Coordinates of C-alpha atoms and ligand atoms in Angstrom, one line a residue:
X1 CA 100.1 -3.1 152.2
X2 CA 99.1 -4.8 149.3
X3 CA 95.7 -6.8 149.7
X4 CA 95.1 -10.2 147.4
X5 CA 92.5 -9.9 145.2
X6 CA 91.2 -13.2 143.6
X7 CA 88.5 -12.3 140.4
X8 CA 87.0 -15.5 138.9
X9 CA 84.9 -14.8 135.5
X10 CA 82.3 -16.6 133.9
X11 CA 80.3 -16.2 130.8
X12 CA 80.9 -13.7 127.9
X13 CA 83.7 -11.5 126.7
X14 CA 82.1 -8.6 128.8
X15 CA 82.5 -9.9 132.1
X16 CA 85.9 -10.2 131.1
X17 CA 86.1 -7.1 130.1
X18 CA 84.4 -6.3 133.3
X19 CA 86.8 -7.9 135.8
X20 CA 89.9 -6.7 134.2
X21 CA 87.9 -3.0 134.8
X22 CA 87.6 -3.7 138.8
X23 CA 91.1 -4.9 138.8
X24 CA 91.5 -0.9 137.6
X25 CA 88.7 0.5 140.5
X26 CA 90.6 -1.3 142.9
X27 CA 94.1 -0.8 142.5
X28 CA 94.2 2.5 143.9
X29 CA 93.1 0.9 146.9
X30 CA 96.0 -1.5 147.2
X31 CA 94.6 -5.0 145.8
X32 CA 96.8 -6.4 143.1
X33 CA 94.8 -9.3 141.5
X34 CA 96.4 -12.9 142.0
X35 CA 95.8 -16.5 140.4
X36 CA 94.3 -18.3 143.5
X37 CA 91.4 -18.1 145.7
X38 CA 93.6 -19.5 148.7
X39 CA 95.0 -16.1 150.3
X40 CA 92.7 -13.7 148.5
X41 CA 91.3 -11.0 151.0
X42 CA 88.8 -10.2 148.1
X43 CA 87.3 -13.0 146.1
X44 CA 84.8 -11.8 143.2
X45 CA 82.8 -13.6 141.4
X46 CA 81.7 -12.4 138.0
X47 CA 78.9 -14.4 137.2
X48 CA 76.7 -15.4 133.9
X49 CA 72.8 -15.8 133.8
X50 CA 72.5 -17.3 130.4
X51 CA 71.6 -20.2 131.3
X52 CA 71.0 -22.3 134.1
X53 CA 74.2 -24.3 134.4
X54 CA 76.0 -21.0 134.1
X55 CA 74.1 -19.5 136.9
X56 CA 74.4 -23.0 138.9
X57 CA 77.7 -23.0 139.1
X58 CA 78.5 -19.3 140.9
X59 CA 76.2 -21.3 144.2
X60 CA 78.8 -24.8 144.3
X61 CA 81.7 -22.1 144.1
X62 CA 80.3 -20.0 147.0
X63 CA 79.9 -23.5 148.9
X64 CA 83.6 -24.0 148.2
X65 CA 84.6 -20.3 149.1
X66 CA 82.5 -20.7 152.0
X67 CA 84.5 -23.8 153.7
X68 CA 87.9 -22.1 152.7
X69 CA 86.9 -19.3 154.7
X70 CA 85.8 -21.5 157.5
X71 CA 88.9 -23.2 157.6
X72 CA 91.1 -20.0 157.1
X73 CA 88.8 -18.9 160.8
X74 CA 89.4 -21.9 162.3
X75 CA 93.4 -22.0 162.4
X76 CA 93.1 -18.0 163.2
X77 CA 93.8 -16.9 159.5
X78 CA 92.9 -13.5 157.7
X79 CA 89.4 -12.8 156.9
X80 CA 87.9 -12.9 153.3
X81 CA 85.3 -10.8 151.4
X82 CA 83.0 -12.5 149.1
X83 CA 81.4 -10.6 146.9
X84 CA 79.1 -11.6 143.6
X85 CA 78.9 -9.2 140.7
X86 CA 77.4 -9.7 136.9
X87 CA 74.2 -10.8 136.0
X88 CA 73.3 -13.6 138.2
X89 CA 74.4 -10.7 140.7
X90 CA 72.2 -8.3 138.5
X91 CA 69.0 -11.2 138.6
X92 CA 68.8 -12.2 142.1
X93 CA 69.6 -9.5 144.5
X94 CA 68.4 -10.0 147.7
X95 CA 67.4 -13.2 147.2
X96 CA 71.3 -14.3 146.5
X97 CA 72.3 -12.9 150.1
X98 CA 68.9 -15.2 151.2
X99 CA 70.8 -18.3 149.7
X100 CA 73.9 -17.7 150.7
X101 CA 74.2 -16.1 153.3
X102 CA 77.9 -16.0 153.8
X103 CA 78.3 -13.2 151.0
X104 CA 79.5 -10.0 151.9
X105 CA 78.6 -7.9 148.9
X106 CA 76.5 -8.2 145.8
X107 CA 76.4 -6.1 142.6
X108 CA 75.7 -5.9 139.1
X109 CA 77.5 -4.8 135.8
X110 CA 76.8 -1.1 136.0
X111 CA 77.5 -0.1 139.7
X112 CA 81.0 -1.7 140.0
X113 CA 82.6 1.9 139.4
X114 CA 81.4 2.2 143.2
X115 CA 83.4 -1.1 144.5
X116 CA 85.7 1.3 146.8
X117 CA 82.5 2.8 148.4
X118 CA 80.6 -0.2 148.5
X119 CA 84.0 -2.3 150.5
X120 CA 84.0 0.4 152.8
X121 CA 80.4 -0.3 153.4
X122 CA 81.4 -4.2 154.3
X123 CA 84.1 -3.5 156.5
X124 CA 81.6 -0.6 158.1
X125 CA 79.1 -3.5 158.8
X126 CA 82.3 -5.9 160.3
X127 CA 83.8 -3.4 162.4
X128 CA 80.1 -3.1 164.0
X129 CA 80.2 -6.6 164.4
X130 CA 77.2 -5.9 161.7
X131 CA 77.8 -8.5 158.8
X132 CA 75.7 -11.3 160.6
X133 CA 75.2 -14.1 158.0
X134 CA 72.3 -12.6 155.0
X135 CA 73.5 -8.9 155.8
X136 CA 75.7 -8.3 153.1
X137 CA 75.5 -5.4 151.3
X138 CA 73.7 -5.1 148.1
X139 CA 73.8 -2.6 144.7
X140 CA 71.8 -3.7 141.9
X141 CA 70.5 -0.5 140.4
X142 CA 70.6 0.5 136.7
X143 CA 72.4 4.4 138.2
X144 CA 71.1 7.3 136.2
X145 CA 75.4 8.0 135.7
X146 CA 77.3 6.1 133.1
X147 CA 79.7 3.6 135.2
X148 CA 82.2 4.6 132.3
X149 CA 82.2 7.7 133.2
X150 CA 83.2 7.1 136.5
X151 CA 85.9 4.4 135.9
X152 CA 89.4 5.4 136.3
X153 CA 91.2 4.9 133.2
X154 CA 91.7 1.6 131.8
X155 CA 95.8 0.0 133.3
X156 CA 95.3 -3.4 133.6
X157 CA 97.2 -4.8 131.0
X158 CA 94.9 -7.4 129.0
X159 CA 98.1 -8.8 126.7
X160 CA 98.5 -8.6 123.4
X161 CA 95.1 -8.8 122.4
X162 CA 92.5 -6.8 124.7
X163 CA 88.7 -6.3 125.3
X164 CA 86.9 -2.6 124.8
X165 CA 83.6 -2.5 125.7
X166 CA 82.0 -0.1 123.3
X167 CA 78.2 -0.8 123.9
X168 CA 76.2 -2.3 126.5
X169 CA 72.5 -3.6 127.0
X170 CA 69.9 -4.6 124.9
X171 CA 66.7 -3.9 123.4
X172 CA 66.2 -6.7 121.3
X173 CA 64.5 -9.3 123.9
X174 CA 64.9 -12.1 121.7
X175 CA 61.8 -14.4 124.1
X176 CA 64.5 -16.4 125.7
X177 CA 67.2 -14.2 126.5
X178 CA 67.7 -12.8 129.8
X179 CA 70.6 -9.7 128.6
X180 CA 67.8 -7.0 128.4
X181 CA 66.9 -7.3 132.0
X182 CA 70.1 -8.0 133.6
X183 CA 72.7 -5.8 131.4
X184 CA 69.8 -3.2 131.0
X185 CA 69.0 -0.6 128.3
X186 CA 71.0 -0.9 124.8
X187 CA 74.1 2.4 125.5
X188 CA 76.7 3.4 123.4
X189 CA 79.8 4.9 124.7
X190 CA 81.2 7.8 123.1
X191 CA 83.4 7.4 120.3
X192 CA 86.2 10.1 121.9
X193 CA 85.8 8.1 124.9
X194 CA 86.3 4.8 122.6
X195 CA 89.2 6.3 120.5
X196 CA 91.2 7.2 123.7
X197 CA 90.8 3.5 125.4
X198 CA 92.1 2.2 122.2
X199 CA 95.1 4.2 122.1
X200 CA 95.7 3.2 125.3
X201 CA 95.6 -0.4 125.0
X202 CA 98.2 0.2 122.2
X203 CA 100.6 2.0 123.5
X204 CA 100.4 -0.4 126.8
X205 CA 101.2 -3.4 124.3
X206 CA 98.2 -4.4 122.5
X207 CA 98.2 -5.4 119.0
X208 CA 94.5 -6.7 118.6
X209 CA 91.4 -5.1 119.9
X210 CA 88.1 -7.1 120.2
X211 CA 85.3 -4.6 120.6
X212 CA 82.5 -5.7 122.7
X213 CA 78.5 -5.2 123.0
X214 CA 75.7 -7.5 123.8
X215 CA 74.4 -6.3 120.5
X216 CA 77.9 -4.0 119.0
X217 CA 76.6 -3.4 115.3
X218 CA 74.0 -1.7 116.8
X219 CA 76.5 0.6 118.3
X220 CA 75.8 4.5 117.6
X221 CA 78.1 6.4 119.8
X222 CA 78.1 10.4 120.2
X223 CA 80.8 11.9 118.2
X224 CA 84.0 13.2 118.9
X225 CA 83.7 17.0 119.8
X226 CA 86.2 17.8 116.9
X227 CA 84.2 16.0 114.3
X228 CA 82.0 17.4 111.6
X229 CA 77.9 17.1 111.8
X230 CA 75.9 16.0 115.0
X231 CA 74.8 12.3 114.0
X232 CA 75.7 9.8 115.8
X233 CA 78.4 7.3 114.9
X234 CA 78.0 3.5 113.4
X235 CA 80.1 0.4 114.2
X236 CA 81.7 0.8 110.6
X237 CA 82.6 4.2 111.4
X238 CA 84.4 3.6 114.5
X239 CA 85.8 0.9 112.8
X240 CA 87.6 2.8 110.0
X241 CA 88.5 5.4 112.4
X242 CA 90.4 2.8 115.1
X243 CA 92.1 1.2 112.3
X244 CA 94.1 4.4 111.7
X245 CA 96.0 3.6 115.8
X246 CA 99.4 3.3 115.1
X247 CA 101.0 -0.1 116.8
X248 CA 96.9 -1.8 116.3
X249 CA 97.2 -4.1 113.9
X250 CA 94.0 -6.2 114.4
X251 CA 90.2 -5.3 114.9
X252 CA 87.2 -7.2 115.8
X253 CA 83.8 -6.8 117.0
X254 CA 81.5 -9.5 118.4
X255 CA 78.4 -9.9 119.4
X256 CA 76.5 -8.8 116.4
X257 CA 73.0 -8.9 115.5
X258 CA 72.0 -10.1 112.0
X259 CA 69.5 -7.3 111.5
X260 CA 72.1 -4.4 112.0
X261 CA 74.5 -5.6 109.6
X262 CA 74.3 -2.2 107.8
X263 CA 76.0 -1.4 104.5
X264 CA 78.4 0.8 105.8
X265 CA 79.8 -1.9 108.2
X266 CA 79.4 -4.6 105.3
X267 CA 81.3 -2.2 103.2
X268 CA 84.3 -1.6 105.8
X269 CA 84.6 -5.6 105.9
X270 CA 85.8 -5.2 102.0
X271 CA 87.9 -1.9 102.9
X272 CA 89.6 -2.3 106.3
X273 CA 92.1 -4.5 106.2
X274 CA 92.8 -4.4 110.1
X275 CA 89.5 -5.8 110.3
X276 CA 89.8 -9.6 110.8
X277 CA 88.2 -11.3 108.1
X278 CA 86.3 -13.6 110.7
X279 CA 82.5 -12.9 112.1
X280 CA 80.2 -14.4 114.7
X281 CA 77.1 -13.7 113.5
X282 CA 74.3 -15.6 115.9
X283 CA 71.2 -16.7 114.2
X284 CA 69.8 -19.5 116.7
X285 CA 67.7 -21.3 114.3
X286 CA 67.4 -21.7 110.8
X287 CA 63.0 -22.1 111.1
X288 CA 61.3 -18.8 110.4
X289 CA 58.8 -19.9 112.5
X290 CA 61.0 -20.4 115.4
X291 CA 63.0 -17.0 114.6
X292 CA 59.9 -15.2 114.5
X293 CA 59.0 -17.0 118.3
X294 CA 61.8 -16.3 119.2
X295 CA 61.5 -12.4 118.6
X296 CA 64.8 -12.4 116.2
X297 CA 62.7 -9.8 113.6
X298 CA 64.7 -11.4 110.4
X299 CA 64.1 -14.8 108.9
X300 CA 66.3 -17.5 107.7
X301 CA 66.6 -15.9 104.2
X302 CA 67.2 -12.8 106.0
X303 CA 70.6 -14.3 107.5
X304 CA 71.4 -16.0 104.3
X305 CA 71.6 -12.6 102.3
X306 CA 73.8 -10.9 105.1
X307 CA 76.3 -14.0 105.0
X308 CA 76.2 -13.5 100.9
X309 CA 76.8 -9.4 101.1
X310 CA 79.3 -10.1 103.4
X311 CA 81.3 -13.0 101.4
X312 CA 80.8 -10.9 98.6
X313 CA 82.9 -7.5 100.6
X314 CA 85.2 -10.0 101.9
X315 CA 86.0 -13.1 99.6
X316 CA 87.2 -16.3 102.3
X317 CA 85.4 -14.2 105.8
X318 CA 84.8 -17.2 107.9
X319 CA 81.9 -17.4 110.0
X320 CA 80.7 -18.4 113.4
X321 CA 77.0 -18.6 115.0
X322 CA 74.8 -19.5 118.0
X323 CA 72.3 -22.1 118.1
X324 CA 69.7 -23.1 120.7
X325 CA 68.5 -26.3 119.9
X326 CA 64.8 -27.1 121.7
X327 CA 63.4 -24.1 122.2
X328 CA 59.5 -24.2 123.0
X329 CA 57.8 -25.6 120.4
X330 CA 60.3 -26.6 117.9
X331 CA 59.2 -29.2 115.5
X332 CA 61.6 -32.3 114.3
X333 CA 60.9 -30.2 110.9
X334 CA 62.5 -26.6 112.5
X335 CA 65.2 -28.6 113.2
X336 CA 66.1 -29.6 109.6
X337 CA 65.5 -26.2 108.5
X338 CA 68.2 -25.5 111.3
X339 CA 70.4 -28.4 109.6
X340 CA 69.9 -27.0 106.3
X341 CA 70.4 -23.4 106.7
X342 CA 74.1 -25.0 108.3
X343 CA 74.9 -27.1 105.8
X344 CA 73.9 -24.0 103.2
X345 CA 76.3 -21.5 104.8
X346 CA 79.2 -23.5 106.1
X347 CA 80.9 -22.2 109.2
X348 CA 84.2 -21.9 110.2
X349 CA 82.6 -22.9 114.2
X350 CA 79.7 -22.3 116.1
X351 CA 78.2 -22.8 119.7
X352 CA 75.0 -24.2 120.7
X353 CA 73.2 -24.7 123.3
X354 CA 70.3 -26.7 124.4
X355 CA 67.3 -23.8 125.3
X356 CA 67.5 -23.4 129.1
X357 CA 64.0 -21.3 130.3
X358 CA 64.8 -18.8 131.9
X359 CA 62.9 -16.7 135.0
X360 CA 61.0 -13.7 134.0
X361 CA 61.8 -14.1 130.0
X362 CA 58.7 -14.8 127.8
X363 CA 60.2 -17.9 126.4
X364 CA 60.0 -19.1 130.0
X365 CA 56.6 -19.9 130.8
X366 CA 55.1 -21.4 127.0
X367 CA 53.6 -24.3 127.8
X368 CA 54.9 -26.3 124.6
X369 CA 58.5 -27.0 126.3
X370 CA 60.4 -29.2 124.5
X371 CA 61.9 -32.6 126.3
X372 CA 65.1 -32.7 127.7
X373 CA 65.5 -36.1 125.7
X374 CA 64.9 -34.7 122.5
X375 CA 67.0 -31.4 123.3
X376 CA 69.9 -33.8 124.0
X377 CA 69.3 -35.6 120.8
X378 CA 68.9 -32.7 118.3
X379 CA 72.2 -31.0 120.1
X380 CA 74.2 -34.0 119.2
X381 CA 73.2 -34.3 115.8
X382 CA 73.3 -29.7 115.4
X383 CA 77.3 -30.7 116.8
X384 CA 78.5 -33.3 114.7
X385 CA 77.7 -31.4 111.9
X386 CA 79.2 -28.5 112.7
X387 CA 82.1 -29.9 114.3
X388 CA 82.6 -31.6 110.7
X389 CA 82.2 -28.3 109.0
X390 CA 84.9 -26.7 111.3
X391 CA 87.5 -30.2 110.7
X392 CA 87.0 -29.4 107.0
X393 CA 87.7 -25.3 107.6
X394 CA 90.8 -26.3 109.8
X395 CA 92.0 -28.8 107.3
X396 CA 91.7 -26.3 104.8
X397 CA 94.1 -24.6 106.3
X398 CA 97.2 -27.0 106.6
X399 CA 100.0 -26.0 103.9
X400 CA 98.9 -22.4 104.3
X401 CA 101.2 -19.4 105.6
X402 CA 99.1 -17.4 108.0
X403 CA 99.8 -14.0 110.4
X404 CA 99.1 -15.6 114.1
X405 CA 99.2 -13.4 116.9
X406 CA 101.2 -15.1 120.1
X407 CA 99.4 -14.4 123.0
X408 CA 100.7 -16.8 125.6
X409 CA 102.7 -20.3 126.5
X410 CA 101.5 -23.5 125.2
X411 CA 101.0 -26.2 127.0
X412 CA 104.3 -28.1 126.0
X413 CA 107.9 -26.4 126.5
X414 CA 109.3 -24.2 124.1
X415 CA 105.6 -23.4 122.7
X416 CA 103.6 -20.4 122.6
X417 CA 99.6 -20.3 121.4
X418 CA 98.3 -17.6 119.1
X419 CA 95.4 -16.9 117.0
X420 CA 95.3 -17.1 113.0
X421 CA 92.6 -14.3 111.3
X422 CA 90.1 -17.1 111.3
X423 CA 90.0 -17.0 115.4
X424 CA 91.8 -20.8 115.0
X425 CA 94.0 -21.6 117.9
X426 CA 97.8 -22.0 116.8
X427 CA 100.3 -23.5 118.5
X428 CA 104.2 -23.2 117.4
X429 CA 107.6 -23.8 118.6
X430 CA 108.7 -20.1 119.2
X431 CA 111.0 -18.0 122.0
X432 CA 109.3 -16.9 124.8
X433 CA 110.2 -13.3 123.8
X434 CA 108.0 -13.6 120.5
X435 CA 104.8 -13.1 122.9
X436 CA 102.6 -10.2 121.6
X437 CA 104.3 -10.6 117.9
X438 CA 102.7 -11.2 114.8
X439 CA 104.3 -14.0 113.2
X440 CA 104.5 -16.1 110.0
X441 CA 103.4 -19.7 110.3
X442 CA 103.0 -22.1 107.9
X443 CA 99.8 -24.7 109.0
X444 CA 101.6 -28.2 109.4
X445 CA 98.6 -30.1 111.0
X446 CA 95.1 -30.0 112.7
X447 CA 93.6 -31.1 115.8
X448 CA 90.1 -31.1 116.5
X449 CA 90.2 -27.3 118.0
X450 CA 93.1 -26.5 117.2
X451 CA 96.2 -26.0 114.4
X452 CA 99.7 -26.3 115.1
X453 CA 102.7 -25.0 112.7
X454 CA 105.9 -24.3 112.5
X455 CA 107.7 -20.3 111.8
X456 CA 108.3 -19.2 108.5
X457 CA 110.4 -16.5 108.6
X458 CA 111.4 -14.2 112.7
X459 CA 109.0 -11.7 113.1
X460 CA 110.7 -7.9 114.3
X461 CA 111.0 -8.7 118.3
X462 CA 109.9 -5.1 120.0
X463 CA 106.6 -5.5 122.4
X464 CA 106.3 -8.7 124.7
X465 CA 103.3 -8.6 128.0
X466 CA 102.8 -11.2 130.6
X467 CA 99.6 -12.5 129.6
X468 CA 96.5 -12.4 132.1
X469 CA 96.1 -12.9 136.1
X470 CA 92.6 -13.5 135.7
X471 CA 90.5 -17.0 136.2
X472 CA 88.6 -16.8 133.0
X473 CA 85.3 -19.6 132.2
X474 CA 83.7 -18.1 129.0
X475 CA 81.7 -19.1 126.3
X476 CA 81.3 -16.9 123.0
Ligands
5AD501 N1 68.9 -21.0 126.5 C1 69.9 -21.4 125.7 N2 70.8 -20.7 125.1 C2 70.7 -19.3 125.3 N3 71.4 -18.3 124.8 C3 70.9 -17.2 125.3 N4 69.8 -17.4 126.1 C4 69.7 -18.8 126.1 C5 68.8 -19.6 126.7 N5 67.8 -19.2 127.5 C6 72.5 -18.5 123.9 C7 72.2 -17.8 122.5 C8 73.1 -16.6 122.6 C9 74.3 -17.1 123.4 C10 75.2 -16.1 124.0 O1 73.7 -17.9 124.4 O2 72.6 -18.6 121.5 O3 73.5 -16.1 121.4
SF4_502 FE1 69.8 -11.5 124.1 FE2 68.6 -11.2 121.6 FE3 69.7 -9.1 122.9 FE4 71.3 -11.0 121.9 S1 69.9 -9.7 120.7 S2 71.5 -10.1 124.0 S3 70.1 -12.9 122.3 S4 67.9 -10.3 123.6

């Protein structure tokens, strides 16, 4: 009998990657994922530690899953499993089952390739009439085996444009950043391994591959047994060598770390055309003396000759960044160099975030925190700027033709949404059949987020795919 499985995600592209990889652990086991937490036997959360908000939010949506279970008890209704995976799964452990006490499982990004072991484990403890209230079961280790080498092969189908997660972990620690001690050690997978996950998502209807790492340019995967020499392969490697799929027509990578923007990958920016000409490239501030507090290891000027080498491989790249205003100890004067390093770049759109200290990072405890007033103050000012050098990108785009890749229904009727090179929303008037197509659209207007247009010529109608059953809450 098929069993309803409900996966809500939160935070980055990973954990989406993540959750469409349980849906894959746990098919065999007769869950089939569904839109709704309402008749779920299974509800996962895939939670986000970044910051505090993020991580605030998983404990109100356990306080809601919590009275739905009650209720479903109370009028004699199937039980449910809640379980917690990701990184606030990853950070807190035991001391989640402590706090909420009504979860049944907890466990973190690389031990989710034993989800069928670990359920059996939960209903163990029921059927002993053992899962009292703060006995759930809990897997938070960093396993000596690869979780990818233990994951069945990749079905769910992501759409037309799909997440491959190619690296994983960090060794950066950047002060305020919790990823090194949640997702673990920096790990690349191998690039046979890589190569065949991408030929699968192809031939199961993508078109666009996003490849994912907490830290992907640093990527340096074992090579393929059949290759020439021993050494390790680069992100611009790989790149080159996925752009050869046949049916992939798109590649991107995010997130990326300014310091290993290596030639090689700078070079296959010019040479690749596959490769979108759009890169989010965080730098967090624009103060050296803030970068250099914050553990980045490259300084302002540093980011400004990567963006140049890069503009110069690929004339018209747009960009996109990170920011964390307020970080301990910045200065009304880090803040303009913040402001100016913006305005000197221009960027297609960004994200930023007021700094949110974090437990057990070395940002954390400095004494010199910044107040919340100022943070709020410094964000709005970071924001308008940037959201008036991402109106002037978008605007620069109306009376152009551009390829945009239809990945699902708009909002209105008779629309479908896609995706220009640039990462812009597009919506247009289009048959639902033209889903997963690559079309011609010529820019008629701009929103604040978003462009609309109108077809310029049919594209060839041969792949469409239901887009995804997953409850999705990510930023970049
Ligand atoms: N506070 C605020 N923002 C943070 N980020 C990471 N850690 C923190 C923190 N403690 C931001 C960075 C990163 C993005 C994913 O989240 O800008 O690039
Ligand atoms: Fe965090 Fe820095 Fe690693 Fe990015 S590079 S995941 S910000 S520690």
């Amino acid at each position: 009998m098929t069993k309803a499985l409900y996966i809500k995600t939160y935070g980055c592209q990973m954990n989406v990657y993540d959750s469409a990889r349980m849906i894959d652990v746990l098919a065999p086991l007769g869950y089939a994922p569904v839109e709704d937490p309402d008749g779920a036997d299974l509800v996962i959360l895939n939670t986000c530690h970044i910051r505090e908000k993020a991580a605030e939010k998983v404990y109100s949506e356990l306080g809601r899953l919590r009275d739905l279970r009650g209720a479903r008890k109370r009028t004699g209704g199937p039980d449910m499993t809640i379980a917690v995976a990701g990184c606030v799964a990853q950070a807190e452990g035991k001391e989640m089952l402590r706090r909420a006490p009504h979860v049944d499982l907890v466990f973190g990004p690389q031990t989710y390739h034993r989800l069928p072991e670990l359920l059996a484990q939960v209903h163990r403890a029921r059927a002993g009439g053992g899962n009292a209230p703060g006995r759930g079961v809990l897997d938070t280790e960093f396993p000596v085996e690869s979780k990818f080498d233990h994951l069945p092969e990749a079905v769910a189908s992501q759409g037309p444009s799909a997440f491959l997660s190619i690296q994983e972990g960090c060794d950066k620690f950047c002060t305020f950043c919790v990823v090194p001690y949640t997702r673990g050690a920096e790990f690349s997978r191998p690039v046979g391994e890589v190569i065949a996950e991408a030929e699968r998502l192809a031939a199961a209807g993508a078109r666009e591959i996003t490849l994912l790492g907490q830290n992907v340019n640093a990527y340096h995967g074992a090579p393929p047994p059949n290759s020439a020499g021993a050494r390790p392969w680069g992100l611009g490697r790989l790149i080159r060598r996925l752009a050869e799929i046949e049916g992939l027509d798109r590649l991107r990578y995010t997130t990326s770390h300014p310091r290993d923007m290596d030639d090689e990958l700078i070079a296959v920016h010019g040479q690749v055309e596959k490769l979108m000409p759009y890169l989010h490239l965080p730098v967090q501030s624009g103060s050296d003396r803030i970068l250099e507090a914050m553990n980045r290891r490259h300084s302002a000027d540093d980011y400004r000759r990567a963006v140049e080498r890069l503009r110069r491989a690929r004339p018209g790249i747009a960009l996109s960044s990170d920011f964390i205003v307020g970080f301990p100890g910045e200065t009304d004067s880090d803040f303009a160099e913040t402001l100016r390093l913006i305005t000197d770049i221009g960027f297609a759109q960004a994200y930023s975030f007021k700094y949110s200290a974090r437990p057990g990072t070395p940002a954390g405890t400095l004494s010199a925190q910044v107040p919340e007033a100022v943070k709020v103050e410094r964000l709005a000012s970071l924001q308008s700027l940037l959201d008036a050098q991402q109106e002037g990108f978008n605007q620069g785009s109306v009376g152009q033709g551009m390829p945009v890749l239809l990945e699902r229904p708009g909002r209105k009727t008779g629309q479908l949404v896609g995706r220009s090179p640039y990462m812009q929303a597009v919506h247009v008037a289009a048959p639902a059949n033209y889903l997963g197509q690559i079309v011609n659209v010529r820019i008629a207007a701009t929103g604040p987020k978003s462009l609309s247009g109108r077809l310029i010529e049919d594209p060839v109608v041969g792949r469409s795919e239901a887009s995804g059953t997953m409850a999705v809450e990510v930023h970049p």
